[in-house]
Coordinates of C-alpha atoms in Angstrom, one line a residue:
X1 CA 0.0 0.0 0.0
X2 CA 1.4 3.4 -1.0
X3 CA 2.4 5.8 1.8
X4 CA 4.0 8.6 -0.1
X5 CA 2.3 11.1 2.1
X6 CA 5.0 10.5 4.8
X7 CA 8.5 11.6 4.0
X8 CA 11.3 11.6 6.6
X9 CA 8.7 11.7 9.4
X10 CA 6.9 14.7 8.0
X11 CA 3.3 14.6 6.8
X12 CA 2.6 16.3 3.4
X13 CA -0.7 17.2 1.8
X14 CA -1.9 14.9 -1.1
X15 CA -1.1 16.3 -4.6
X16 CA -3.9 18.1 -6.4
X17 CA -5.3 16.0 -9.2
X18 CA -5.4 17.5 -12.8
X19 CA -8.7 18.2 -14.6
X20 CA -9.8 14.8 -15.8
X21 CA -12.1 13.2 -18.4
X22 CA -14.7 10.5 -18.1
X23 CA -13.6 7.5 -20.2
X24 CA -16.1 4.9 -19.2
X25 CA -19.6 5.1 -17.7
X26 CA -21.4 2.0 -16.6
X27 CA -24.5 0.8 -14.8
X28 CA -25.7 -2.6 -14.0
X29 CA -28.5 -4.8 -12.5
X30 CA -28.5 -7.2 -9.6
X31 CA -28.0 -10.6 -11.1
X32 CA -26.6 -14.0 -10.3
X33 CA -22.9 -14.3 -10.7
X34 CA -20.1 -16.7 -10.1
X35 CA -22.0 -19.7 -11.0
X36 CA -23.4 -20.2 -7.6
X37 CA -27.1 -20.4 -6.7
X38 CA -28.0 -17.7 -4.1
X39 CA -24.9 -15.5 -5.0
X40 CA -26.0 -12.2 -6.6
X41 CA -24.4 -8.9 -7.3
X42 CA -24.7 -5.8 -9.5
X43 CA -20.9 -5.8 -10.2
X44 CA -21.3 -6.8 -13.9
X45 CA -22.0 -3.3 -15.2
X46 CA -22.5 -2.4 -18.9
X47 CA -21.1 0.5 -20.7
X48 CA -23.6 3.3 -21.3
X49 CA -23.6 5.6 -24.3
X50 CA -25.2 9.0 -24.5
X51 CA -26.4 11.1 -21.5
X52 CA -27.2 9.2 -18.3
X53 CA -29.0 10.9 -15.6
X54 CA -27.3 11.2 -12.2
X55 CA -29.5 11.6 -9.1
X56 CA -28.9 11.7 -5.4
X57 CA -29.3 7.9 -5.5
X58 CA -26.8 7.4 -8.3
X59 CA -27.0 6.8 -12.1
X60 CA -30.5 6.0 -13.4
X61 CA -30.6 2.3 -14.2
X62 CA -27.8 1.3 -11.7
X63 CA -28.8 -1.2 -9.1
X64 CA -26.9 -2.0 -5.8
X65 CA -27.6 -5.0 -3.5
X66 CA -25.6 -4.7 -0.3
X67 CA -27.4 -2.5 2.3
X68 CA -24.4 -0.1 2.6
X69 CA -24.1 0.2 -1.2
X70 CA -27.7 1.5 -1.3
X71 CA -26.9 4.5 0.8
X72 CA -26.6 7.9 -1.0
X73 CA -23.0 8.0 0.4
X74 CA -22.2 5.2 -2.0
X75 CA -24.0 6.6 -5.1
X76 CA -21.0 6.3 -7.5
X77 CA -18.1 3.8 -7.5
X78 CA -14.9 4.8 -9.4
X79 CA -11.8 2.7 -10.1
X80 CA -8.4 3.8 -11.4
X81 CA -8.0 1.9 -14.7
X82 CA -4.2 2.0 -14.4
X83 CA -4.6 -0.7 -11.6
X84 CA -5.6 -3.2 -14.2
X85 CA -2.0 -3.3 -15.6
X86 CA -0.8 -3.8 -12.1
X87 CA -3.1 -6.7 -11.5
X88 CA -2.1 -8.3 -14.7
X89 CA 1.5 -8.3 -13.5
X90 CA 0.4 -9.4 -10.0
X91 CA -1.7 -12.4 -11.1
X92 CA -0.6 -13.2 -14.7
X93 CA -2.6 -16.4 -14.8
X94 CA -5.8 -14.4 -14.4
X95 CA -4.7 -11.6 -16.8
X96 CA -7.7 -12.1 -19.0
X97 CA -10.1 -11.1 -16.2
X98 CA -8.6 -7.7 -15.6
X99 CA -10.3 -5.2 -17.9
X100 CA -12.1 -2.0 -17.4
X101 CA -15.4 -2.7 -15.6
X102 CA -14.2 -5.8 -13.8
X103 CA -14.5 -4.2 -10.3
X104 CA -18.0 -3.1 -10.9
X105 CA -17.0 0.6 -11.3
X106 CA -19.5 3.3 -12.6
X107 CA -16.7 5.7 -13.7
X108 CA -13.3 5.4 -15.1
X109 CA -11.0 8.6 -15.7
X110 CA -7.4 9.0 -16.6
X111 CA -5.7 10.6 -13.5
X112 CA -7.6 10.1 -10.4
X113 CA -6.4 7.6 -7.9
X114 CA -6.3 6.8 -4.2
X115 CA -3.2 8.7 -3.7
X116 CA -4.4 12.1 -5.1
X117 CA -7.9 12.0 -3.8
X118 CA -8.9 13.0 -0.3
X119 CA -12.0 12.4 1.9
X120 CA -14.5 15.3 1.2
X121 CA -13.0 16.2 -2.1
X122 CA -15.7 18.0 -4.2
X123 CA -15.8 17.6 -8.0
X124 CA -17.8 19.0 -10.8
X125 CA -18.8 16.2 -13.1
X126 CA -20.0 17.3 -16.5
X127 CA -21.7 20.7 -16.8
X128 CA -24.0 20.5 -13.8
X129 CA -23.4 17.7 -11.3
X130 CA -21.3 18.0 -8.1
X131 CA -20.1 14.9 -6.4
X132 CA -18.0 14.3 -3.1
X133 CA -15.6 11.5 -2.1
X134 CA -16.9 9.7 0.9
X135 CA -14.7 6.5 1.4
X136 CA -12.3 4.1 -0.1
X137 CA -14.0 0.8 -1.1
X138 CA -13.8 -1.9 1.5
X139 CA -13.3 -5.1 -0.5
X140 CA -15.6 -8.0 0.3
X141 CA -15.7 -11.7 -0.4
X142 CA -17.7 -11.4 -3.5
X143 CA -14.5 -10.0 -5.2
X144 CA -13.0 -13.5 -4.5
X145 CA -15.8 -15.0 -6.7
X146 CA -15.5 -12.3 -9.2
X147 CA -11.9 -13.1 -10.0
X148 CA -12.2 -16.8 -8.8
X149 CA -9.3 -16.4 -6.4
X150 CA -9.9 -17.0 -2.7
X151 CA -7.3 -14.4 -1.5
X152 CA -8.5 -11.7 -4.1
X153 CA -10.3 -9.4 -1.5
X154 CA -7.4 -9.6 0.9
X155 CA -5.0 -8.7 -1.8
X156 CA -7.1 -5.7 -2.9
X157 CA -7.0 -4.5 0.6
X158 CA -3.3 -5.0 1.0
X159 CA -2.4 -3.2 -2.1
X160 CA -4.8 -0.3 -1.7
X161 CA -6.1 -0.7 -5.3
X162 CA -9.6 -0.6 -4.0
X163 CA -11.5 2.3 -5.8
X164 CA -13.6 4.7 -4.0
X165 CA -17.2 6.1 -3.6
X166 CA -19.0 9.5 -4.1
X167 CA -22.2 11.0 -2.8
X168 CA -24.0 13.2 -5.2
X169 CA -24.6 16.8 -4.0
X170 CA -26.2 18.0 -7.2
X171 CA -27.4 15.8 -10.1
X172 CA -27.1 16.2 -13.9
X173 CA -26.8 14.5 -17.2
X174 CA -23.4 12.7 -17.5
X175 CA -21.7 11.1 -20.7
X176 CA -18.4 9.7 -21.7
X177 CA -16.1 12.6 -22.5
X178 CA -17.4 14.9 -19.8
X179 CA -14.8 16.8 -17.8
X180 CA -14.3 16.2 -14.0
X181 CA -12.6 18.9 -12.0
X182 CA -11.8 19.3 -8.4
X183 CA -13.6 22.3 -7.0
X184 CA -12.9 22.0 -3.3
X185 CA -10.4 20.2 -1.0
X186 CA -11.4 20.2 2.6
X187 CA -8.9 17.6 4.2
X188 CA -5.7 17.8 2.3
X189 CA -3.8 15.6 4.7
X190 CA -6.4 12.7 4.5
X191 CA -5.8 11.1 1.1
X192 CA -7.6 7.8 0.6
X193 CA -4.3 6.0 0.7
X194 CA -3.6 7.5 4.2
X195 CA -7.1 6.5 5.4
X196 CA -6.4 2.9 4.1
X197 CA -3.1 3.0 6.0
X198 CA -5.0 3.5 9.3
X199 CA -7.7 1.1 8.4
X200 CA -5.6 -1.8 7.6
X201 CA -2.0 -1.3 8.8
X202 CA -1.7 1.3 11.6
X203 CA -4.9 -0.1 13.1
X204 CA -4.1 0.8 16.7
X205 CA -3.3 4.5 16.0
X206 CA -6.0 5.9 18.2
X207 CA -4.8 9.5 17.8
X208 CA -5.5 9.2 14.0
X209 CA -8.7 7.3 14.5
X210 CA -10.0 9.9 16.9
X211 CA -9.2 12.6 14.2
X212 CA -11.0 10.4 11.5
X213 CA -14.1 10.4 13.7
X214 CA -14.4 14.2 13.4
X215 CA -14.4 14.1 9.5
X216 CA -18.1 14.9 8.7
X217 CA -17.7 14.1 5.1
X218 CA -17.2 10.4 5.5
X219 CA -20.0 8.1 4.7
X220 CA -22.2 6.9 7.5
X221 CA -20.6 3.5 7.3
X222 CA -17.2 4.9 7.8
X223 CA -18.2 7.2 10.6
X224 CA -19.6 4.2 12.5
X225 CA -16.6 2.1 11.7
X226 CA -14.2 4.6 13.3
X227 CA -16.3 5.3 16.2
X228 CA -16.7 1.6 17.0
X229 CA -12.9 1.1 16.6
X230 CA -12.3 3.9 19.0
X231 CA -14.7 2.4 21.5
X232 CA -14.0 -1.3 21.0
X233 CA -10.8 -1.8 19.2
X234 CA -10.1 -3.1 15.7
X235 CA -13.0 -5.1 14.2
X236 CA -12.7 -8.6 12.8
X237 CA -12.3 -8.3 9.0
X238 CA -12.6 -12.0 8.1
X239 CA -16.3 -12.0 7.6
X240 CA -16.0 -9.3 5.0
X241 CA -13.1 -10.6 3.4
X242 CA -13.9 -14.4 3.3
X243 CA -17.5 -14.6 3.5
X244 CA -19.1 -18.1 4.0
X245 CA -19.5 -19.1 0.3
X246 CA -16.4 -21.1 -0.9
X247 CA -14.8 -19.9 -4.1
X248 CA -15.9 -22.8 -6.5
X249 CA -13.0 -22.9 -9.0
X250 CA -10.1 -25.2 -8.1
X251 CA -7.0 -26.3 -10.2
X252 CA -6.8 -29.9 -11.5
X253 CA -4.4 -31.8 -13.7
X254 CA -5.3 -34.3 -16.4
X255 CA -3.7 -37.5 -15.2
X256 CA -5.3 -40.1 -17.7
X257 CA -6.7 -39.8 -21.1
X258 CA -8.0 -43.0 -22.7
X259 CA -10.1 -43.6 -25.8
X260 CA -13.3 -45.6 -25.1
X261 CA -15.0 -45.4 -28.6
X262 CA -14.1 -43.6 -31.8
X263 CA -15.8 -40.4 -30.5
X264 CA -15.4 -40.7 -26.6
X265 CA -12.5 -40.4 -24.4
X266 CA -12.1 -41.0 -20.7
X267 CA -10.6 -38.0 -18.8
X268 CA -9.3 -38.6 -15.3
X269 CA -8.5 -35.3 -13.3
X270 CA -6.8 -34.9 -10.0
X271 CA -6.9 -31.9 -7.7
X272 CA -3.6 -30.1 -7.3
X273 CA -4.5 -29.5 -3.8
X274 CA -6.2 -32.6 -2.5
X275 CA -7.0 -31.2 1.0
X276 CA -10.8 -30.9 0.2
X277 CA -13.0 -30.1 3.1
X278 CA -15.1 -33.2 4.1
X279 CA -18.4 -31.6 3.3
X280 CA -17.2 -30.9 -0.2
X281 CA -15.4 -34.1 -0.9
X282 CA -18.3 -36.4 -2.0
X283 CA -20.6 -35.6 -5.0
X284 CA -24.4 -35.8 -4.8
X285 CA -26.8 -37.6 -7.0
X286 CA -26.4 -37.1 -10.7
X287 CA -23.1 -35.2 -10.2
X288 CA -21.6 -32.9 -12.7
X289 CA -18.7 -30.4 -12.8
X290 CA -17.9 -27.3 -14.8
X291 CA -14.6 -27.1 -16.5
X292 CA -12.9 -23.9 -17.7
X293 CA -10.0 -24.4 -20.1
X294 CA -8.3 -23.3 -23.3
X295 CA -6.5 -20.2 -24.3
X296 CA -7.4 -17.4 -21.7
X297 CA -9.8 -19.9 -20.3
X298 CA -12.3 -19.2 -23.1
X299 CA -14.2 -22.4 -22.8
X300 CA -16.6 -23.3 -19.9
X301 CA -18.4 -26.5 -20.2
X302 CA -20.4 -28.8 -17.8
X303 CA -19.8 -32.5 -17.9
X304 CA -21.4 -35.4 -15.9
X305 CA -19.1 -37.2 -13.4
X306 CA -18.9 -41.0 -14.1
X307 CA -17.0 -41.8 -10.9
X308 CA -14.8 -40.4 -8.1
X309 CA -14.8 -37.6 -5.7
X310 CA -13.5 -34.0 -5.7
X311 CA -9.9 -35.3 -5.1
X312 CA -10.0 -37.3 -8.4
X313 CA -12.8 -38.0 -10.8
X314 CA -13.5 -39.5 -14.2
X315 CA -15.4 -37.8 -17.1
X316 CA -16.6 -39.3 -20.4
X317 CA -16.5 -36.7 -23.1
X318 CA -17.7 -37.0 -26.7
X319 CA -16.2 -35.0 -29.6
X320 CA -19.2 -33.3 -30.9
X321 CA -19.6 -33.3 -34.7
X322 CA -20.6 -29.8 -34.6
X323 CA -18.3 -28.6 -31.6
X324 CA -18.4 -25.1 -30.6
X325 CA -14.7 -25.6 -29.9
X326 CA -14.8 -27.0 -26.4
X327 CA -14.9 -30.7 -26.8
X328 CA -12.6 -30.4 -29.9
X329 CA -10.0 -28.7 -27.7
X330 CA -10.2 -31.4 -25.1
X331 CA -9.9 -34.2 -27.5
X332 CA -7.1 -32.7 -29.6
X333 CA -5.2 -30.2 -27.4
X334 CA -5.5 -31.1 -23.8
X335 CA -2.5 -33.3 -22.7
X336 CA -1.8 -35.4 -19.7
X337 CA -0.3 -33.0 -17.2
X338 CA -2.2 -30.0 -18.4
X339 CA -4.2 -28.0 -15.9
X340 CA -7.9 -27.0 -16.1
X341 CA -10.0 -25.2 -13.5
X342 CA -13.0 -27.2 -12.1
X343 CA -16.1 -26.2 -10.1
X344 CA -18.3 -28.6 -8.5
X345 CA -22.0 -28.6 -9.8
X346 CA -25.1 -28.3 -7.7
X347 CA -26.7 -31.3 -6.2
X348 CA -29.9 -32.4 -8.0
X349 CA -33.1 -32.0 -6.0
X350 CA -35.4 -34.8 -7.0
X351 CA -38.5 -35.0 -4.8
X352 CA -39.3 -38.6 -5.5
X353 CA -35.7 -39.5 -4.4
X354 CA -35.8 -37.2 -1.4
X355 CA -38.4 -38.8 0.7
X356 CA -41.7 -37.4 -0.8
X357 CA -42.7 -40.9 -2.2
X358 CA -42.3 -42.3 1.3
X359 CA -42.1 -46.2 1.5
X360 CA -44.0 -46.8 -1.8
X361 CA -42.1 -48.7 -4.5
X362 CA -40.6 -46.8 -7.4
X363 CA -40.0 -48.0 -11.0
X364 CA -37.1 -46.3 -12.7
X365 CA -36.9 -46.0 -16.6
X366 CA -33.6 -44.5 -18.0
X367 CA -33.8 -43.2 -21.5
X368 CA -30.4 -42.4 -22.8
X369 CA -29.0 -41.1 -26.1
X370 CA -25.3 -41.3 -26.9
X371 CA -22.9 -39.6 -24.4
X372 CA -26.0 -38.9 -22.1
X373 CA -25.1 -42.2 -20.6
X374 CA -22.5 -40.5 -18.4
X375 CA -25.3 -38.7 -16.5
X376 CA -26.7 -42.0 -15.2
X377 CA -23.9 -44.4 -15.0
X378 CA -23.1 -43.6 -11.3
X379 CA -26.8 -43.6 -10.3
X380 CA -27.5 -47.0 -11.9
X381 CA -24.5 -48.4 -10.1
X382 CA -25.9 -47.7 -6.7
X383 CA -29.5 -48.9 -7.3
X384 CA -30.2 -51.9 -5.2
X385 CA -30.6 -55.3 -7.0
X386 CA -34.3 -55.5 -5.9
X387 CA -35.2 -52.2 -7.4
X388 CA -37.4 -52.3 -10.6
X389 CA -35.5 -50.4 -13.3
X390 CA -34.8 -50.6 -17.0
X391 CA -32.4 -49.0 -19.3
X392 CA -33.1 -47.9 -22.9
X393 CA -29.8 -46.8 -24.6
X394 CA -29.7 -45.3 -28.2
X395 CA -26.4 -45.2 -30.0
X396 CA -25.0 -45.1 -33.5
X397 CA -23.6 -48.6 -33.1
X398 CA -22.5 -51.0 -30.4
X399 CA -18.9 -49.8 -31.0
X400 CA -20.1 -46.1 -30.2
X401 CA -22.0 -47.2 -27.1
X402 CA -19.6 -45.7 -24.4
X403 CA -19.9 -47.4 -20.9
X404 CA -22.2 -50.2 -22.2
X405 CA -20.1 -52.7 -20.4
X406 CA -20.7 -51.0 -17.1
X407 CA -24.5 -51.4 -17.3
X408 CA -26.4 -54.6 -16.3
X409 CA -26.9 -56.5 -19.5
X410 CA -30.3 -58.0 -18.3
X411 CA -31.7 -54.5 -17.6
X412 CA -30.3 -52.8 -20.7
X413 CA -31.8 -52.6 -24.1
X414 CA -29.5 -51.2 -26.8
X415 CA -30.8 -49.4 -29.8
X416 CA -28.1 -49.4 -32.4
X417 CA -28.8 -47.2 -35.4
X418 CA -26.5 -49.4 -37.7
X419 CA -28.6 -52.4 -36.7
X420 CA -31.9 -50.7 -37.8
X421 CA -33.1 -50.4 -34.2
X422 CA -35.0 -47.2 -33.2
X423 CA -35.8 -46.0 -29.8
X424 CA -39.6 -45.3 -29.6
X425 CA -40.2 -43.2 -26.6
X426 CA -44.0 -43.5 -26.7
X427 CA -43.8 -47.4 -26.4
X428 CA -41.4 -47.1 -23.4
X429 CA -43.0 -44.6 -21.1
X430 CA -46.1 -45.8 -19.3
X431 CA -48.7 -43.7 -17.5
X432 CA -47.2 -42.3 -14.3
X433 CA -49.1 -44.6 -12.1
X434 CA -49.1 -47.7 -14.2
X435 CA -47.5 -49.9 -11.6
X436 CA -48.7 -52.5 -9.1
X437 CA -48.7 -51.8 -5.3
X438 CA -49.2 -48.0 -5.8
X439 CA -45.8 -47.8 -7.5
X440 CA -44.7 -44.5 -9.1
X441 CA -42.7 -44.5 -12.4
X442 CA -39.7 -42.3 -12.4
X443 CA -38.5 -41.1 -15.9
X444 CA -34.8 -40.1 -16.4
X445 CA -33.6 -38.8 -19.8
X446 CA -30.3 -37.4 -21.0
X447 CA -29.3 -37.1 -24.7
X448 CA -29.7 -34.9 -27.7
X449 CA -32.4 -32.3 -27.9
X450 CA -34.8 -34.4 -30.2
X451 CA -34.8 -37.1 -27.6
X452 CA -35.4 -34.8 -24.7
X453 CA -38.2 -33.0 -26.6
X454 CA -39.8 -36.4 -27.5
X455 CA -39.7 -37.4 -23.7
X456 CA -41.1 -34.0 -22.6
X457 CA -43.9 -34.4 -25.1
X458 CA -44.9 -37.9 -24.0
X459 CA -44.6 -37.2 -20.3
X460 CA -46.7 -34.1 -20.7
X461 CA -49.5 -35.9 -22.6
X462 CA -49.5 -38.6 -19.9
X463 CA -49.7 -36.1 -17.0
X464 CA -46.4 -36.8 -15.4
X465 CA -45.7 -34.5 -12.4
X466 CA -42.3 -32.8 -12.2
X467 CA -41.5 -34.8 -9.1
X468 CA -41.4 -38.0 -11.3
X469 CA -39.2 -36.6 -14.0
X470 CA -35.4 -35.9 -14.2
X471 CA -34.0 -34.6 -17.5
X472 CA -30.4 -33.5 -18.0
X473 CA -28.9 -31.6 -20.8
X474 CA -25.4 -30.4 -21.1
X475 CA -25.5 -28.7 -24.3
X476 CA -24.3 -29.2 -27.9
X477 CA -23.5 -27.1 -30.9
X478 CA -27.2 -26.3 -31.2
X479 CA -27.8 -25.3 -27.5
X480 CA -29.3 -21.8 -27.3
X481 CA -30.2 -21.7 -31.0
X482 CA -33.7 -21.9 -32.7
X483 CA -36.3 -19.6 -34.3
X484 CA -35.0 -16.1 -35.0
X485 CA -36.4 -13.1 -32.8
X486 CA -35.7 -9.5 -32.0
X487 CA -34.6 -8.3 -28.6
X488 CA -34.9 -4.6 -27.7
X489 CA -32.5 -3.5 -24.8
X490 CA -34.6 -1.1 -22.7
X491 CA -31.7 0.8 -21.2
X492 CA -30.1 1.6 -24.6
X493 CA -33.0 1.4 -27.1
X494 CA -30.9 -1.0 -29.2
X495 CA -32.9 -3.5 -31.1
X496 CA -30.8 -6.7 -31.8
X497 CA -31.5 -9.4 -34.3
X498 CA -31.1 -12.9 -32.9
X499 CA -30.5 -15.3 -35.8
X500 CA -31.3 -18.9 -35.8
X501 CA -27.7 -20.1 -35.3
X502 CA -26.9 -17.8 -32.3
X503 CA -28.0 -17.6 -28.7
X504 CA -29.2 -14.2 -27.2
X505 CA -26.1 -14.2 -25.0
X506 CA -23.8 -14.3 -28.0
X507 CA -25.7 -11.6 -29.7
X508 CA -25.6 -9.4 -26.6
X509 CA -21.9 -9.9 -26.1
X510 CA -21.2 -9.3 -29.8
X511 CA -23.0 -5.9 -29.4
X512 CA -20.7 -5.0 -26.5
X513 CA -22.9 -5.7 -23.5
X514 CA -20.3 -8.0 -21.8
X515 CA -22.7 -10.3 -20.1
X516 CA -21.1 -12.8 -17.6
X517 CA -21.8 -16.4 -18.3
X518 CA -20.6 -19.6 -16.9
X519 CA -22.2 -23.1 -17.8
X520 CA -23.8 -22.0 -21.2
X521 CA -26.4 -24.5 -20.9
X522 CA -28.9 -23.0 -18.5
X523 CA -27.8 -24.7 -15.3
X524 CA -26.2 -21.8 -13.3
X525 CA -28.2 -18.6 -14.0
X526 CA -25.2 -16.2 -14.4
X527 CA -26.5 -15.0 -17.8
X528 CA -29.9 -14.2 -16.6
X529 CA -31.5 -11.0 -18.1
X530 CA -34.7 -9.2 -17.1
X531 CA -37.7 -9.6 -19.5
X532 CA -39.7 -6.4 -19.6
X533 CA -42.2 -7.4 -22.4
X534 CA -42.9 -10.2 -24.7
X535 CA -43.1 -14.0 -24.7
X536 CA -40.1 -16.4 -24.0
X537 CA -39.7 -20.0 -24.5
X538 CA -37.7 -21.1 -21.5
X539 CA -34.9 -23.7 -21.4
X540 CA -32.5 -24.6 -18.7
X541 CA -32.9 -25.4 -15.0
X542 CA -31.5 -22.3 -13.1
X543 CA -34.9 -20.4 -13.0
X544 CA -37.7 -21.1 -10.6
X545 CA -41.2 -20.9 -12.2
X546 CA -41.8 -17.6 -10.6
X547 CA -38.6 -16.1 -12.0
X548 CA -39.6 -17.1 -15.5
X549 CA -42.3 -14.4 -15.5
X550 CA -39.7 -11.6 -15.4
X551 CA -36.4 -13.2 -16.4
X552 CA -34.8 -15.5 -18.9
X553 CA -31.5 -17.4 -19.4
X554 CA -29.8 -15.7 -22.4
X555 CA -27.6 -18.7 -23.1
X556 CA -30.5 -21.0 -23.9
X557 CA -33.9 -19.5 -23.9
X558 CA -35.5 -17.8 -26.9
X559 CA -37.9 -15.0 -27.4
X560 CA -41.0 -15.2 -29.6
X561 CA -41.3 -12.4 -32.2
X562 CA -40.0 -9.3 -30.4
X563 CA -39.1 -9.0 -26.7
X564 CA -37.9 -6.2 -24.5
X565 CA -35.1 -7.0 -22.0
X566 CA -32.9 -5.3 -19.7
X567 CA -29.3 -6.2 -18.7

């Protein structure tokens, strides 16, 4: 952390910043992020063009989630873009993450930084607005998830590259290119860097803390912080820095790569750090993981786990004929010894398997297409011998039927295309209560979209409740594609054409909206956007029914005709 304000024991006022220019203006909505259910933030802010109204509460269209962030004292967040080059040098393996906007800032300029700004500084922003510096940002655990590094918030705090907040004294219309000029300096000896020094390094300097409690221009949050420190001593910072949600991404090495069929290979991955917490070690039912790999970690894909635990596990991955690049890279470029990043998927919540059925017997019917077999291999292995179940497995040929030798032959029917056998879903699926002894039928399906669609159609016609269905989809080259539609972005007025061969997520990112995404198949909710008007055909599993009324998953769901969204 910089401490240039002290030289040979003497304290000097912070330098005056030059007149500056707004180079980036961003606003954002509260949305899921980090690929974790229950974790939301407005950190993913989008660039705004043209004039944006600034009010006492901040920029119109900008949302904030954390209670202190909603205060007028925290109306605007600014970050020095020069820090991004410093972060790239500090964490070169995450270089691709450090670009303007990554810290959730509203404003970027050229010359302002923690060292030449002081608490209480007033600036004229644009022709009319007046804003005032209220506090340096206190980094929290969500930045660990943002940058997928468990020590990130602590590093931000120790470097002092935090950014800072303003309150709005007078509003106005602001746009990129506007001038930003210091008009009043009230506390020239209290630069943000010096405040950080007292906050995090010289924490027991009660004389300085007593002086800080007298600065009226601080945010309410910081006034209370210093008053409490004066009365009770230094606060525990671990809750803020670490949170209670584990950063999901861990580093793994490929230790085995074996060909199973002409199109499928076995990948065995082992954690570089095998000290996994006991509660995180085992997978739940129908386990899957998300992999991130390739140049600049450009690919993120979800795959079923065939066997193992979080120390080491096996995946069976098919080389998709129409690969979007992910499976092709894994098959042709990933070598034994190479590293990938892995995040554990969410446990499946299947009511009929979680006690709702009680003691009544259940009949299990597995309908599998191709590599979809990997979703159910583990579940089938643990079914008791006495359980009534059957497996219907469609493949191009016996040679192409991966993991066929692991399935019980007496329970498995193979539909090999080259033998002229066709899997007829209607003849396989009985009515939901078509069992003796009040038995319930449970339908499992994983495979290509036509097979999933056929199973959905039949089970819908037969009146199957959701509690008796478990469908899995991990995407293909056609995931997120479909009938073309138009999407109007409410905040900008842009009308985007979404063609048949692209997802809404792809079109939005091509247009510069920089939406975060993770699984790309509708499992995590990271790419969710608000639906303001119009009809949507929903796919994916991340949204609850109530959420579907106002939101959609931009990676997989499709609009009908023209829809209006916000992001």
